[in-house]
Each structure stands twice: as C-alpha cells, then as structure tokens.
mmCIF file of C-alpha atoms in Angstrom:
data_model
loop_
_atom_site.group_PDB
_atom_site.id
_atom_site.type_symbol
_atom_site.label_atom_id
_atom_site.label_comp_id
_atom_site.label_asym_id
_atom_site.label_seq_id
_atom_site.Cartn_x
_atom_site.Cartn_y
_atom_site.Cartn_z
ATOM 1 C CA MET A 1 0.080 0.074 -0.135
ATOM 2 C CA ASN A 2 1.369 3.299 -0.992
ATOM 3 C CA LYS A 3 1.657 6.261 1.430
ATOM 4 C CA PRO A 4 -0.699 9.217 0.122
ATOM 5 C CA PHE A 5 1.268 12.528 -0.383
ATOM 6 C CA ILE A 6 -1.198 15.278 -1.044
ATOM 7 C CA ALA A 7 0.147 18.661 -2.051
ATOM 8 C CA ILE A 8 -2.360 21.612 -2.374
ATOM 9 C CA GLU A 9 -1.101 24.315 -4.819
ATOM 10 C CA GLY A 10 -2.318 27.635 -6.091
ATOM 11 C CA PRO A 11 -1.704 31.271 -6.114
ATOM 12 C CA ILE A 12 -0.997 33.404 -3.048
ATOM 13 C CA GLY A 13 -4.168 33.807 -0.878
ATOM 14 C CA VAL A 14 -6.223 30.971 -2.338
ATOM 15 C CA GLY A 15 -6.697 29.071 0.989
ATOM 16 C CA LYS A 16 -4.065 26.269 0.576
ATOM 17 C CA SER A 17 -3.026 26.168 4.391
ATOM 18 C CA SER A 18 -6.573 26.362 5.474
ATOM 19 C CA LEU A 19 -7.565 23.301 3.414
ATOM 20 C CA ALA A 20 -4.300 21.474 4.277
ATOM 21 C CA HIS A 21 -5.243 21.748 7.894
ATOM 22 C CA LYS A 22 -8.772 20.748 7.594
ATOM 23 C CA LEU A 23 -7.775 17.557 5.512
ATOM 24 C CA SER A 24 -5.142 16.697 7.889
ATOM 25 C CA GLN A 25 -7.661 16.531 10.606
ATOM 26 C CA THR A 26 -10.182 14.579 8.377
ATOM 27 C CA LEU A 27 -7.851 12.117 7.029
ATOM 28 C CA ASP A 28 -5.472 11.861 9.991
ATOM 29 C CA PHE A 29 -2.638 12.696 7.936
ATOM 30 C CA PHE A 30 0.614 14.405 8.893
ATOM 31 C CA GLU A 31 0.334 18.121 8.171
ATOM 32 C CA GLU A 32 3.405 19.642 6.424
ATOM 33 C CA LYS A 33 3.452 23.510 6.764
ATOM 34 C CA GLU A 34 5.333 25.811 4.341
ATOM 35 C CA ILE A 35 7.765 28.107 6.139
ATOM 36 C CA ILE A 36 6.832 31.819 5.268
ATOM 37 C CA GLY A 37 7.617 34.202 7.938
ATOM 38 C CA GLU A 38 11.090 32.758 8.747
ATOM 39 C CA ASN A 39 12.323 33.750 5.174
ATOM 40 C CA PRO A 40 14.626 36.798 6.036
ATOM 41 C CA PHE A 41 14.402 38.060 2.483
ATOM 42 C CA LEU A 42 10.742 37.971 1.894
ATOM 43 C CA SER A 43 10.115 41.690 3.082
ATOM 44 C CA ASP A 44 12.788 42.983 1.009
ATOM 45 C CA PHE A 45 11.579 40.750 -1.833
ATOM 46 C CA TYR A 46 8.166 42.394 -2.244
ATOM 47 C CA GLU A 47 9.757 45.856 -1.909
ATOM 48 C CA ASP A 48 12.170 45.085 -4.878
ATOM 49 C CA ILE A 49 11.625 41.635 -6.569
ATOM 50 C CA SER A 50 14.553 41.946 -9.040
ATOM 51 C CA LYS A 51 17.005 42.579 -6.343
ATOM 52 C CA TRP A 52 15.903 39.953 -3.783
ATOM 53 C CA SER A 53 14.328 37.145 -5.738
ATOM 54 C CA PHE A 54 17.315 34.722 -6.069
ATOM 55 C CA GLN A 55 18.000 34.875 -2.243
ATOM 56 C CA THR A 56 14.457 34.449 -1.621
ATOM 57 C CA GLU A 57 14.115 31.373 -3.906
ATOM 58 C CA MET A 58 17.155 29.859 -2.619
ATOM 59 C CA PHE A 59 15.988 30.237 0.799
ATOM 60 C CA PHE A 60 12.731 28.578 0.246
ATOM 61 C CA LEU A 61 14.110 25.892 -1.944
ATOM 62 C CA CYS A 62 16.709 24.765 0.621
ATOM 63 C CA ASN A 63 13.969 24.787 3.541
ATOM 64 C CA ARG A 64 11.443 22.846 1.292
ATOM 65 C CA TYR A 65 14.168 20.393 0.306
ATOM 66 C CA LYS A 66 14.881 19.645 4.086
ATOM 67 C CA GLN A 67 11.055 19.338 4.785
ATOM 68 C CA PHE A 68 10.481 16.835 1.941
ATOM 69 C CA LYS A 69 13.472 14.666 3.075
ATOM 70 C CA ASP A 70 11.679 14.752 6.676
ATOM 71 C CA VAL A 71 8.538 13.604 5.106
ATOM 72 C CA ALA A 72 9.994 10.866 3.283
ATOM 73 C CA GLU A 73 10.729 9.173 6.812
ATOM 74 C CA LEU A 74 7.104 9.252 7.844
ATOM 75 C CA ASN A 75 4.890 6.220 7.806
ATOM 76 C CA GLN A 76 1.438 7.919 7.685
ATOM 77 C CA GLY A 77 -0.344 9.922 4.970
ATOM 78 C CA VAL A 78 0.850 13.402 4.414
ATOM 79 C CA VAL A 79 -0.980 16.646 3.424
ATOM 80 C CA SER A 80 1.142 19.640 2.510
ATOM 81 C CA ASP A 81 0.182 23.199 1.916
ATOM 82 C CA TYR A 82 2.919 23.385 -0.940
ATOM 83 C CA HIS A 83 4.695 21.352 -3.631
ATOM 84 C CA ILE A 84 8.474 22.119 -3.907
ATOM 85 C CA HIS A 85 7.874 22.577 -7.664
ATOM 86 C CA LYS A 86 6.380 26.028 -6.787
ATOM 87 C CA ASN A 87 9.983 27.291 -6.582
ATOM 88 C CA LYS A 88 10.267 26.947 -10.231
ATOM 89 C CA ILE A 89 6.827 28.693 -10.740
ATOM 90 C CA PHE A 90 7.677 31.470 -8.810
ATOM 91 C CA ALA A 91 11.203 31.798 -10.019
ATOM 92 C CA LYS A 92 9.966 31.899 -13.402
ATOM 93 C CA ASN A 93 8.227 35.202 -12.655
ATOM 94 C CA THR A 94 11.045 36.732 -10.621
ATOM 95 C CA LEU A 95 14.384 35.699 -11.870
ATOM 96 C CA ASN A 96 16.418 36.751 -14.971
ATOM 97 C CA PRO A 97 17.398 34.018 -17.578
ATOM 98 C CA THR A 98 20.757 33.722 -16.210
ATOM 99 C CA GLU A 99 19.641 33.529 -12.505
ATOM 100 C CA TYR A 100 16.905 31.139 -13.388
ATOM 101 C CA HIS A 101 19.275 28.789 -15.428
ATOM 102 C CA LYS A 102 21.474 28.566 -12.295
ATOM 103 C CA PHE A 103 18.555 28.154 -9.962
ATOM 104 C CA SER A 104 17.045 25.555 -12.072
ATOM 105 C CA LYS A 105 20.202 23.548 -12.218
ATOM 106 C CA ILE A 106 20.288 23.604 -8.233
ATOM 107 C CA TYR A 107 16.716 22.574 -8.220
ATOM 108 C CA ASP A 108 17.062 19.548 -10.370
ATOM 109 C CA ILE A 109 20.191 18.424 -8.293
ATOM 110 C CA LEU A 110 18.252 18.584 -5.096
ATOM 111 C CA THR A 111 15.018 17.028 -6.325
ATOM 112 C CA GLU A 112 16.181 14.408 -8.453
ATOM 113 C CA ASP A 113 15.842 11.496 -5.982
ATOM 114 C CA MET A 114 13.428 13.323 -3.484
ATOM 115 C CA ILE A 115 9.972 11.736 -2.659
ATOM 116 C CA MET A 116 7.226 13.780 -4.418
ATOM 117 C CA PRO A 117 3.464 14.303 -3.948
ATOM 118 C CA ASN A 118 1.426 11.565 -5.629
ATOM 119 C CA MET A 119 -1.636 13.786 -5.733
ATOM 120 C CA ILE A 120 -1.935 17.515 -6.177
ATOM 121 C CA ILE A 121 -4.987 19.711 -5.429
ATOM 122 C CA PHE A 122 -4.741 22.931 -7.302
ATOM 123 C CA LEU A 123 -6.897 25.603 -6.043
ATOM 124 C CA ASP A 124 -7.877 28.824 -7.974
ATOM 125 C CA ALA A 125 -10.037 31.957 -7.494
ATOM 126 C CA ASP A 126 -10.665 35.322 -9.335
ATOM 127 C CA LEU A 127 -8.460 37.986 -8.799
ATOM 128 C CA ASP A 128 -10.376 40.120 -6.664
ATOM 129 C CA ILE A 129 -11.316 37.276 -4.347
ATOM 130 C CA LEU A 130 -7.550 36.555 -4.020
ATOM 131 C CA LYS A 131 -6.759 40.225 -3.199
ATOM 132 C CA ALA A 132 -9.588 40.204 -0.490
ATOM 133 C CA ARG A 133 -8.364 37.190 1.028
ATOM 134 C CA ILE A 134 -4.704 38.453 1.099
ATOM 135 C CA ALA A 135 -5.823 41.838 2.803
ATOM 136 C CA LYS A 136 -7.923 39.965 5.332
ATOM 137 C CA ARG A 137 -5.010 37.819 6.568
ATOM 138 C CA ASN A 138 -2.927 41.000 6.923
ATOM 139 C CA ARG A 139 0.568 39.899 6.335
ATOM 140 C CA SER A 140 2.683 43.096 6.142
ATOM 141 C CA PHE A 141 5.204 41.717 3.529
ATOM 142 C CA GLU A 142 2.019 41.045 1.172
ATOM 143 C CA HIS A 143 0.694 44.547 0.929
ATOM 144 C CA GLN A 144 2.632 45.332 -1.951
ATOM 145 C CA ILE A 145 1.856 42.319 -4.113
ATOM 146 C CA GLU A 146 0.715 43.665 -7.634
ATOM 147 C CA ASP A 147 -2.077 42.292 -9.677
ATOM 148 C CA ASP A 148 0.118 41.385 -12.554
ATOM 149 C CA TYR A 149 2.173 39.248 -10.225
ATOM 150 C CA LEU A 150 -0.999 37.387 -9.140
ATOM 151 C CA LEU A 151 -2.198 37.095 -12.533
ATOM 152 C CA ALA A 152 1.079 35.453 -13.823
ATOM 153 C CA LEU A 153 0.844 33.117 -10.910
ATOM 154 C CA LYS A 154 -2.539 32.082 -11.827
ATOM 155 C CA LYS A 155 -1.731 31.591 -15.421
ATOM 156 C CA ASP A 156 1.532 29.534 -14.484
ATOM 157 C CA TYR A 157 -0.312 27.280 -12.077
ATOM 158 C CA ARG A 158 -3.152 26.602 -14.569
ATOM 159 C CA GLU A 159 -0.431 25.512 -17.265
ATOM 160 C CA TYR A 160 1.341 23.412 -14.354
ATOM 161 C CA TYR A 161 -2.109 21.765 -13.846
ATOM 162 C CA GLU A 162 -2.923 20.935 -17.569
ATOM 163 C CA SER A 163 0.659 19.510 -18.121
ATOM 164 C CA LEU A 164 0.166 17.026 -15.208
ATOM 165 C CA LYS A 165 -3.335 16.335 -16.004
ATOM 166 C CA ASN A 166 -2.266 15.374 -19.774
ATOM 167 C CA ASN A 167 0.388 13.088 -18.203
ATOM 168 C CA GLY A 168 -2.441 11.275 -16.394
ATOM 169 C CA GLU A 169 -1.295 12.423 -12.920
ATOM 170 C CA HIS A 170 -3.599 12.479 -9.974
ATOM 171 C CA VAL A 171 -4.738 16.002 -10.095
ATOM 172 C CA VAL A 172 -7.782 18.069 -9.500
ATOM 173 C CA LEU A 173 -8.423 21.706 -10.005
ATOM 174 C CA ILE A 174 -11.072 23.521 -7.765
ATOM 175 C CA ASP A 175 -12.248 27.031 -8.292
ATOM 176 C CA THR A 176 -12.789 28.458 -4.781
ATOM 177 C CA SER A 177 -14.164 31.836 -5.885
ATOM 178 C CA HIS A 178 -17.611 30.879 -4.466
ATOM 179 C CA LEU A 179 -16.768 28.245 -1.977
ATOM 180 C CA ASP A 180 -16.173 28.649 1.973
ATOM 181 C CA PHE A 181 -14.818 25.403 2.968
ATOM 182 C CA ILE A 182 -13.982 26.698 6.432
ATOM 183 C CA GLN A 183 -17.277 28.014 7.612
ATOM 184 C CA ASN A 184 -19.580 26.113 5.139
ATOM 185 C CA ALA A 185 -19.645 22.226 5.780
ATOM 186 C CA GLU A 186 -21.357 21.655 2.482
ATOM 187 C CA ASP A 187 -18.538 23.380 0.638
ATOM 188 C CA TYR A 188 -16.163 21.470 2.568
ATOM 189 C CA GLN A 189 -17.801 17.875 1.822
ATOM 190 C CA TYR A 190 -18.022 19.001 -1.809
ATOM 191 C CA ILE A 191 -14.076 19.162 -1.791
ATOM 192 C CA LEU A 192 -14.003 15.797 -0.101
ATOM 193 C CA GLN A 193 -16.224 14.355 -2.655
ATOM 194 C CA LEU A 194 -13.940 15.384 -5.261
ATOM 195 C CA ILE A 195 -10.502 14.018 -4.064
ATOM 196 C CA GLN A 196 -11.752 10.797 -2.112
ATOM 197 C CA PRO A 197 -11.628 8.765 -5.214
ATOM 198 C CA MET A 198 -8.144 9.494 -5.903
ATOM 199 C CA ILE A 199 -6.894 9.062 -2.325
ATOM 200 C CA GLY A 200 -8.569 5.616 -2.556
ATOM 201 C CA ASP A 201 -6.548 5.015 -5.795
ATOM 202 C CA LEU A 202 -3.315 5.995 -4.118
ATOM 203 C CA THR A 203 -3.921 3.601 -1.357
ATOM 204 C CA HIS A 204 -4.742 0.667 -3.394
ATOM 205 C CA ASP A 205 -2.020 1.092 -6.210
#
C-alpha cells in the first residue's frame, strides 16, 4: 500500500494552508506546513523583486528540500500546503534568464531523488477574491503584491495543472471563488467528494 502524499497548490491567498489543515484533521494525515515568516528576505523581496528574488527563492528551496526529506521518513499519509515545484513557478516570474538557469540546475540536483507528492489539489480563485483574502490575513510583507504578479501566478499554475493532467497524474483543479470550505460544511464536503476517489486510488495502487 502506498503512502498518500497530497500537496495543495495555487496562487497566493487561495486557501492552501486552510484546506491542508482541515484535510489533515479529517484524514488523520501529517500536516506539512510551508515556512513563510522565517524567510529573512521576504519583506525585501516584495519591495524590490528583481534585487531579492534569487536569495528569496534559494532560501525557500533549501527549506523545502529539508522538509520533503523529513516527510520521506514518515509512515502515515501526508498533506502539504505546498509542492516544492512552486519554487520553479515563482522563480520563472522573478528571476532573470541567467539566474533562472542557475536556480534550475540547483533545483534539479536537489530534487532528482526526492519523494514527491502523488496527488496535487490545485486551488484557484478570481483575482478580486485573492486580493480580498490576502488583505484579510494582513501579512505586512504581502501589502505590495501587484495584480500582474498574481495573474501571472494564476496562469502558470493553470499551465502546470494542465501539463500534469495530460500526463495522467492524480490532479484536481477547484475554483474556490464561491466556496467557503472553512465556514460552510457543504462546501468542504464538496471538496472531499472530489478528492476521495483519488485518495483511494493512491492507497490501493
């Protein structure tokens, strides 16, 4: 029986951490949380993306590498509020071609033998919804996020989802623009109904 390893992905503010927490409780899975506030470059990054993007992405990559290595030692199922591949998605939007080439080589070396999620839940939402959710959680370093940046992330995540879907991977895309899976039990049950068949496939492959 395989160990389910679910990653939840999508643009900033879409609800990844909230859904990961609820799923970890429902499924009795280990909850893998992305390190955000500990990144010492993040505030500088949002003030000057071109200057601080390489340092920011390298910090995230090294931390996510360590976290995924630790996950490989667990015996229970895992639900994570990120996939390490998000580093390449963000780096594509922030690094110049020379930096991105160097970053990609490091990424490939670190991840070549790494355990990866065997199911990915992609969340999306309308731009206005994302902005409202970002404002509501009120993280100081996110106040300067621009619309074009969010739109680029939405586009890249959609393309990543399509590529995995076309390869037959266990993926599902959920538009959360009109869902409140935290406060509305029916919305949460709707999500569970979408993903439960895939979880069953993973445990019986």
